[in-house]
One Martini backbone bead per residue (centre of mass of N, CA, C, O) as a GRO file, in nm:
protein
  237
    1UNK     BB    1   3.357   4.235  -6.212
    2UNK     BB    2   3.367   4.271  -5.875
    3UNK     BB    3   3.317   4.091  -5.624
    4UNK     BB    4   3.150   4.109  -5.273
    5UNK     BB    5   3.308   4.115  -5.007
    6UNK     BB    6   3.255   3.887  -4.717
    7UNK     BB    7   3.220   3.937  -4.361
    8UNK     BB    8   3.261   3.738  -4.056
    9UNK     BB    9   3.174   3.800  -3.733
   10UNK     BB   10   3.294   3.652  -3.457
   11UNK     BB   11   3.279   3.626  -3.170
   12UNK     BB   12   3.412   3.638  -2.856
   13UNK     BB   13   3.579   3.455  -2.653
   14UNK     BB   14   3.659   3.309  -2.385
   15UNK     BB   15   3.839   3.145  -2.211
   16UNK     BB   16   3.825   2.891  -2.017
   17UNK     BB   17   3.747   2.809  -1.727
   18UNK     BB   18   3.828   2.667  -1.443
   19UNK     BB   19   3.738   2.426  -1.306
   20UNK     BB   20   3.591   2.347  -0.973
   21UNK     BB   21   3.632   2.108  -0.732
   22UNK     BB   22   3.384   1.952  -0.563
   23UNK     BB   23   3.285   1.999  -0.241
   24UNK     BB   24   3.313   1.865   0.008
   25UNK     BB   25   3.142   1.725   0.352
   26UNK     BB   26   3.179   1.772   0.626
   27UNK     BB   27   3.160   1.655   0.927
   28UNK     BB   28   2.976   1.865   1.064
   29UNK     BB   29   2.761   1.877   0.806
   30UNK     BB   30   2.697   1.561   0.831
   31UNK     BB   31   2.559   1.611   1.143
   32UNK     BB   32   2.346   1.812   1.136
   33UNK     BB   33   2.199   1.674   0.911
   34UNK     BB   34   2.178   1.410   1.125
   35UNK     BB   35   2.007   1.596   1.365
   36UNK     BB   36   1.749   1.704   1.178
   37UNK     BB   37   1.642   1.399   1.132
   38UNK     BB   38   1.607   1.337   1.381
   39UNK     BB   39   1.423   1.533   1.523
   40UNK     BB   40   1.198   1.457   1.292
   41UNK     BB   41   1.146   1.211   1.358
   42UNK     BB   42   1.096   1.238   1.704
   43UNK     BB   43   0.798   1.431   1.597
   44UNK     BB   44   0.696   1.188   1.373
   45UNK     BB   45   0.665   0.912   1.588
   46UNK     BB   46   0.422   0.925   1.713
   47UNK     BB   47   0.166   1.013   1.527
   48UNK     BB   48   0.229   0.736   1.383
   49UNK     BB   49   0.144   0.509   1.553
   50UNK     BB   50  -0.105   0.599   1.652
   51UNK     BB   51  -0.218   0.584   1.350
   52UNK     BB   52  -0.147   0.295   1.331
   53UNK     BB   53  -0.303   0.180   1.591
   54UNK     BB   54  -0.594   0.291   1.534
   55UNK     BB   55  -0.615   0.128   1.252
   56UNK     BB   56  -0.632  -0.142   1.430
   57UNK     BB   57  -0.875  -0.115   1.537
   58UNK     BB   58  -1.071  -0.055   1.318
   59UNK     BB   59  -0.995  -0.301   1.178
   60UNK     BB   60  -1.075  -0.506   1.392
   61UNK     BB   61  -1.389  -0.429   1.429
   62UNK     BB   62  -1.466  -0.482   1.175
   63UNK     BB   63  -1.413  -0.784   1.153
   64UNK     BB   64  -1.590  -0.833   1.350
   65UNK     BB   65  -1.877  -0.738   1.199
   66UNK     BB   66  -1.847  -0.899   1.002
   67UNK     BB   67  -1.851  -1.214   1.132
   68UNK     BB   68  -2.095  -1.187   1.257
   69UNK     BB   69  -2.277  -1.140   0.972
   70UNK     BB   70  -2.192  -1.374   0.885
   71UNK     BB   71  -2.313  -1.620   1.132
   72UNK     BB   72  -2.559  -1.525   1.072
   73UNK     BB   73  -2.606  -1.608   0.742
   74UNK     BB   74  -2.506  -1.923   0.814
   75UNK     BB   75  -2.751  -2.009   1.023
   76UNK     BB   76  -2.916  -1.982   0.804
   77UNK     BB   77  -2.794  -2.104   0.517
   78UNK     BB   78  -2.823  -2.378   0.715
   79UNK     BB   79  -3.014  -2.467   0.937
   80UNK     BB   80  -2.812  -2.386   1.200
   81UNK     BB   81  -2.620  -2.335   1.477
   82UNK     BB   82  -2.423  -2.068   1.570
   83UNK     BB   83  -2.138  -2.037   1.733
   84UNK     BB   84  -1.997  -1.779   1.988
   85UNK     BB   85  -1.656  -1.717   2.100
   86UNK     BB   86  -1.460  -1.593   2.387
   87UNK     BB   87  -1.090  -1.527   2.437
   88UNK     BB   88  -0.981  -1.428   2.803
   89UNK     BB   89  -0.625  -1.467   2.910
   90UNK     BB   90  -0.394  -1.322   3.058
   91UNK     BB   91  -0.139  -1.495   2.993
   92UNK     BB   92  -0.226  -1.514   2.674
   93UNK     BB   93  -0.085  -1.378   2.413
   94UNK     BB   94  -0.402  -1.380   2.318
   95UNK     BB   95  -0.738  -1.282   2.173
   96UNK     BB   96  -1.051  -1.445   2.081
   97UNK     BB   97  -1.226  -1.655   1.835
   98UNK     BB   98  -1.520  -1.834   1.754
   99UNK     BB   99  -1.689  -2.031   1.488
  100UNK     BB  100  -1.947  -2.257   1.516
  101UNK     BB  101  -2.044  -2.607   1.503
  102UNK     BB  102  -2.276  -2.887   1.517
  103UNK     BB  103  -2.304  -3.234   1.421
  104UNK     BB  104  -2.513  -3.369   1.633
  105UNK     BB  105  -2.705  -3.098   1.726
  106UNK     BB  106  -2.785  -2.852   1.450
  107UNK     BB  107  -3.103  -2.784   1.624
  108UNK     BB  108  -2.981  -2.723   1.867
  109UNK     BB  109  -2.796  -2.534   2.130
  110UNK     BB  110  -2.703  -2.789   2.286
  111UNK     BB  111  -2.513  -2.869   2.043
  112UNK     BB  112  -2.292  -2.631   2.191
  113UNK     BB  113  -1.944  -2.670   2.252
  114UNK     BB  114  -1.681  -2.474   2.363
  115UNK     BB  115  -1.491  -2.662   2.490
  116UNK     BB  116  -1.423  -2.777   2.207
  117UNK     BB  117  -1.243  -2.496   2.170
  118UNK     BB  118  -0.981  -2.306   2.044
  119UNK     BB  119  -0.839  -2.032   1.929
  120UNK     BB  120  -0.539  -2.049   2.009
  121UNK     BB  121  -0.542  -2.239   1.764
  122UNK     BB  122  -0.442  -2.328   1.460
  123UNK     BB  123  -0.637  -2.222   1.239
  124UNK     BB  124  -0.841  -2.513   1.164
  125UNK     BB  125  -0.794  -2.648   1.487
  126UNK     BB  126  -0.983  -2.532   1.727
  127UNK     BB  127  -1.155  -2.800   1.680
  128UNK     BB  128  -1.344  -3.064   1.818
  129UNK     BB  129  -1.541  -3.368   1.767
  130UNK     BB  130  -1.825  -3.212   1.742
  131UNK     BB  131  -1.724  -3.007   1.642
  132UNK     BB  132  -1.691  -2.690   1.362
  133UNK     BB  133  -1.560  -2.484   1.205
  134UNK     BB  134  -1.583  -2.185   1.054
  135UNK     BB  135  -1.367  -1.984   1.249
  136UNK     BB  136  -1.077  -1.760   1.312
  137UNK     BB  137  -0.961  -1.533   1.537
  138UNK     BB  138  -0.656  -1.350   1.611
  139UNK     BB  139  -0.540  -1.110   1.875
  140UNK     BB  140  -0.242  -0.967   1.967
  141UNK     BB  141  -0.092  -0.813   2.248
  142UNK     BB  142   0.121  -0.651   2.110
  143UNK     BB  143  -0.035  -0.460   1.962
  144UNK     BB  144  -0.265  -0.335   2.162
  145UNK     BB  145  -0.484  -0.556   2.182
  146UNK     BB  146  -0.825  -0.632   2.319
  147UNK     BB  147  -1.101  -0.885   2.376
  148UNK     BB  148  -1.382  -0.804   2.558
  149UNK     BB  149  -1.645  -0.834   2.825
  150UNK     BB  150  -1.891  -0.807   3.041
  151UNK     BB  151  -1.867  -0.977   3.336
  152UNK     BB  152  -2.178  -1.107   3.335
  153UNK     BB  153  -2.105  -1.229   3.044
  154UNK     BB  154  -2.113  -1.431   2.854
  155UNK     BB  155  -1.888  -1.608   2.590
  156UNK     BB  156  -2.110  -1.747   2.488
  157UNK     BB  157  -2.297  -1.749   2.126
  158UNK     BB  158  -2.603  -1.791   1.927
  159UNK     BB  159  -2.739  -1.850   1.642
  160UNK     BB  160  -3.043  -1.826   1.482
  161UNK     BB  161  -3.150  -1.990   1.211
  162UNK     BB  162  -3.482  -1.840   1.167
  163UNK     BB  163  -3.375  -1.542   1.283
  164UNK     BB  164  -3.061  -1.438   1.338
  165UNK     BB  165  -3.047  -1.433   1.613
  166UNK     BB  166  -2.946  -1.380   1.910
  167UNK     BB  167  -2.812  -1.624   2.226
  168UNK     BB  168  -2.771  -1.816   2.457
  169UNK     BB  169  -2.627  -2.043   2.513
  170UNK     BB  170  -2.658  -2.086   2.808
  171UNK     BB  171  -2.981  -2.031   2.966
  172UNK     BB  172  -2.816  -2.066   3.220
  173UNK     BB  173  -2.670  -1.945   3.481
  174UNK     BB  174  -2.454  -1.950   3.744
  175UNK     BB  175  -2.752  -1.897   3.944
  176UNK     BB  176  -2.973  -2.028   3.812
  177UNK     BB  177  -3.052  -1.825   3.646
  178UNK     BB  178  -3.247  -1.715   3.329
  179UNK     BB  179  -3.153  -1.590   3.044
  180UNK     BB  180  -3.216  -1.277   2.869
  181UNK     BB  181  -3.243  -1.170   2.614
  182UNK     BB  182  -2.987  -0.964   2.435
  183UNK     BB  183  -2.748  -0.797   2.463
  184UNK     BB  184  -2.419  -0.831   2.294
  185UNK     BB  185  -2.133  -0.764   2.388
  186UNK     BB  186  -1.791  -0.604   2.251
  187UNK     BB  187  -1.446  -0.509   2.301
  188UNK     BB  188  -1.201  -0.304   2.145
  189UNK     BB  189  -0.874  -0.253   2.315
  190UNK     BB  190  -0.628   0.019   2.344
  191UNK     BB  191  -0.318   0.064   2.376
  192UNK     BB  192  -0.374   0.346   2.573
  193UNK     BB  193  -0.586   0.438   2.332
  194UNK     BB  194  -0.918   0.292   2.270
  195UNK     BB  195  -1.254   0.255   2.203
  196UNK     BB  196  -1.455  -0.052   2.100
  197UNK     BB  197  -1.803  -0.121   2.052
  198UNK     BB  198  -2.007  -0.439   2.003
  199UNK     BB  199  -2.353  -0.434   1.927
  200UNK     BB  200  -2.543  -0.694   1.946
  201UNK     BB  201  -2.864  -0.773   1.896
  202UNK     BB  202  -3.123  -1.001   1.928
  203UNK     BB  203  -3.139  -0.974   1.598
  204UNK     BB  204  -2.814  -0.951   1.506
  205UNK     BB  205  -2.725  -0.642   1.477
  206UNK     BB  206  -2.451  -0.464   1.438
  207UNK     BB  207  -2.295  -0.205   1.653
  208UNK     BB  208  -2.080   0.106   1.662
  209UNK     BB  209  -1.889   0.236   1.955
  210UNK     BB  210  -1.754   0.493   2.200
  211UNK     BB  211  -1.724   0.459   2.547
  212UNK     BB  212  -1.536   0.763   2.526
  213UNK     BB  213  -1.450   0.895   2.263
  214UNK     BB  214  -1.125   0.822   2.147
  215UNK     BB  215  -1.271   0.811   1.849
  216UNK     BB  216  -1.325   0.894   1.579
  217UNK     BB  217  -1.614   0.868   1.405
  218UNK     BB  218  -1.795   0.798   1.726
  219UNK     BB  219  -2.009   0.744   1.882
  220UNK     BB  220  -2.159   0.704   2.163
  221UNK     BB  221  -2.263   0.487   2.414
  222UNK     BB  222  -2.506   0.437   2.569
  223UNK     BB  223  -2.687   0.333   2.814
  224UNK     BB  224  -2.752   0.176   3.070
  225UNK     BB  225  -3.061  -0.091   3.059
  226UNK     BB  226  -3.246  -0.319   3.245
  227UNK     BB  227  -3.499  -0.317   3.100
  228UNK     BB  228  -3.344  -0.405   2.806
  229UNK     BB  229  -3.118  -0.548   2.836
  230UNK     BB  230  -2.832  -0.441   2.798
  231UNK     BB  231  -2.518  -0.361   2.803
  232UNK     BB  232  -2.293  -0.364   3.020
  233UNK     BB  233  -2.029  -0.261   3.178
  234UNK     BB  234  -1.677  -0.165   3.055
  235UNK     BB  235  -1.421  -0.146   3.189
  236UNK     BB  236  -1.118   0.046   3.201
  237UNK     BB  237  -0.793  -0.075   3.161
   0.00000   0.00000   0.00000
């Protein structure tokens, strides 16, 4: 018996075609391309700076509360006096702040003396003599930040031990008038654009608030009252 015979038929392929040679891009095309991304820079770098520029501003502000709060918290677990000082001082490269305590006489106000404290010094020596750093902050005003306060209000400021309330260093102002506790402003400001100020109250906690509303997601600042001494306005730089 004769067995059957299978036959398998493969397709048929055709030969391989030559591949062709990947075309390099002319020179035209290769301008092209980058004045597309120039373009598309140029479009999307204002709007990156403002976001960089604006969160350095809330940076700045939150960390400014955070000290204050720290400061607060110090006077009362040391149980003495804590002292706030802020300088701006426009010839100098930065605006800063220091917070600090006195060695000699760590129970009365009259033992702070902002004098000896500089805080545009190498942070961890700002203070000497009888004083004592317990932090230092500095903003560089190249990157467009600048730390202010109403012209009428001292520069310096101290927590109550006891109370962990705000009130002036200095009891008695420069017209020889009594300064009456009440609220310290300071004010962390932008160019070209954003405004935010931290008013600490007499009972020494802060709130945050934006006196032209620059900043979104910030209240305006109240109006000035002269009857609760609140903080006197601040001029736009």
């Amino acid at each position: 018996m004769l067995g059957t015979l299978t036959m398998r038929l493969r397709p048929h392929r055709p030969p391989c075609a030559p591949q062709r040679a990947a075309r390099a891009l002319t020179l035209l095309e290769v301008m092209i391309v980058i004045a597309i991304v120039g373009v598309l820079i140029a479009l999307v770098a204002p709007s990156m700076r403002e976001m960089i520029g604006m969160q350095r501003l809330r940076a700045t502000a939150a960390q400014l509360v955070t000290d204050v709060q720290f400061g607060r918290s110090e006077a009362v677990s040391r149980n003495q006096y804590v002292g706030f000082s802020l300088r701006n001082i426009a010839a100098e490269a930065m605006t800063c702040y220091v917070l600090f305590t006195s060695d000699v006489n760590p129970l009365q106000v009259a033992g702070l003396d902002a004098s000896k404290c500089n805080c545009t010094a190498t942070p961890g020596s700002a203070c000497v003599g009888t004083q004592r750093e317990v932090r230092t902050v500095q903003v560089a005003r190249d990157l467009g930040l600048e730390l202010r306060k109403p012209a009428p209000q001292q520069s310096t400021a101290a927590f109550n031990p006891v109370s962990g309330g705000i009130m002036p260093a200095a009891p008695v102002g420069a017209g020889g008038a009594p300064v009456a506790p009440g609220d310290f402003c300071l004010e962390v400001t932008r160019r070209p654009r954003g405004r935010l100020r931290v008013t600490i109250s007499a009972a020494g906690r802060p709130t945050t608030c934006s006196p032209d509303l620059s900043v979104p997601g910030y209240d305006a600042c109240p109006p000035v009252n002269l009857a609760l001494n609140t903080c006197a306005a601040i001029p736009a730089p």
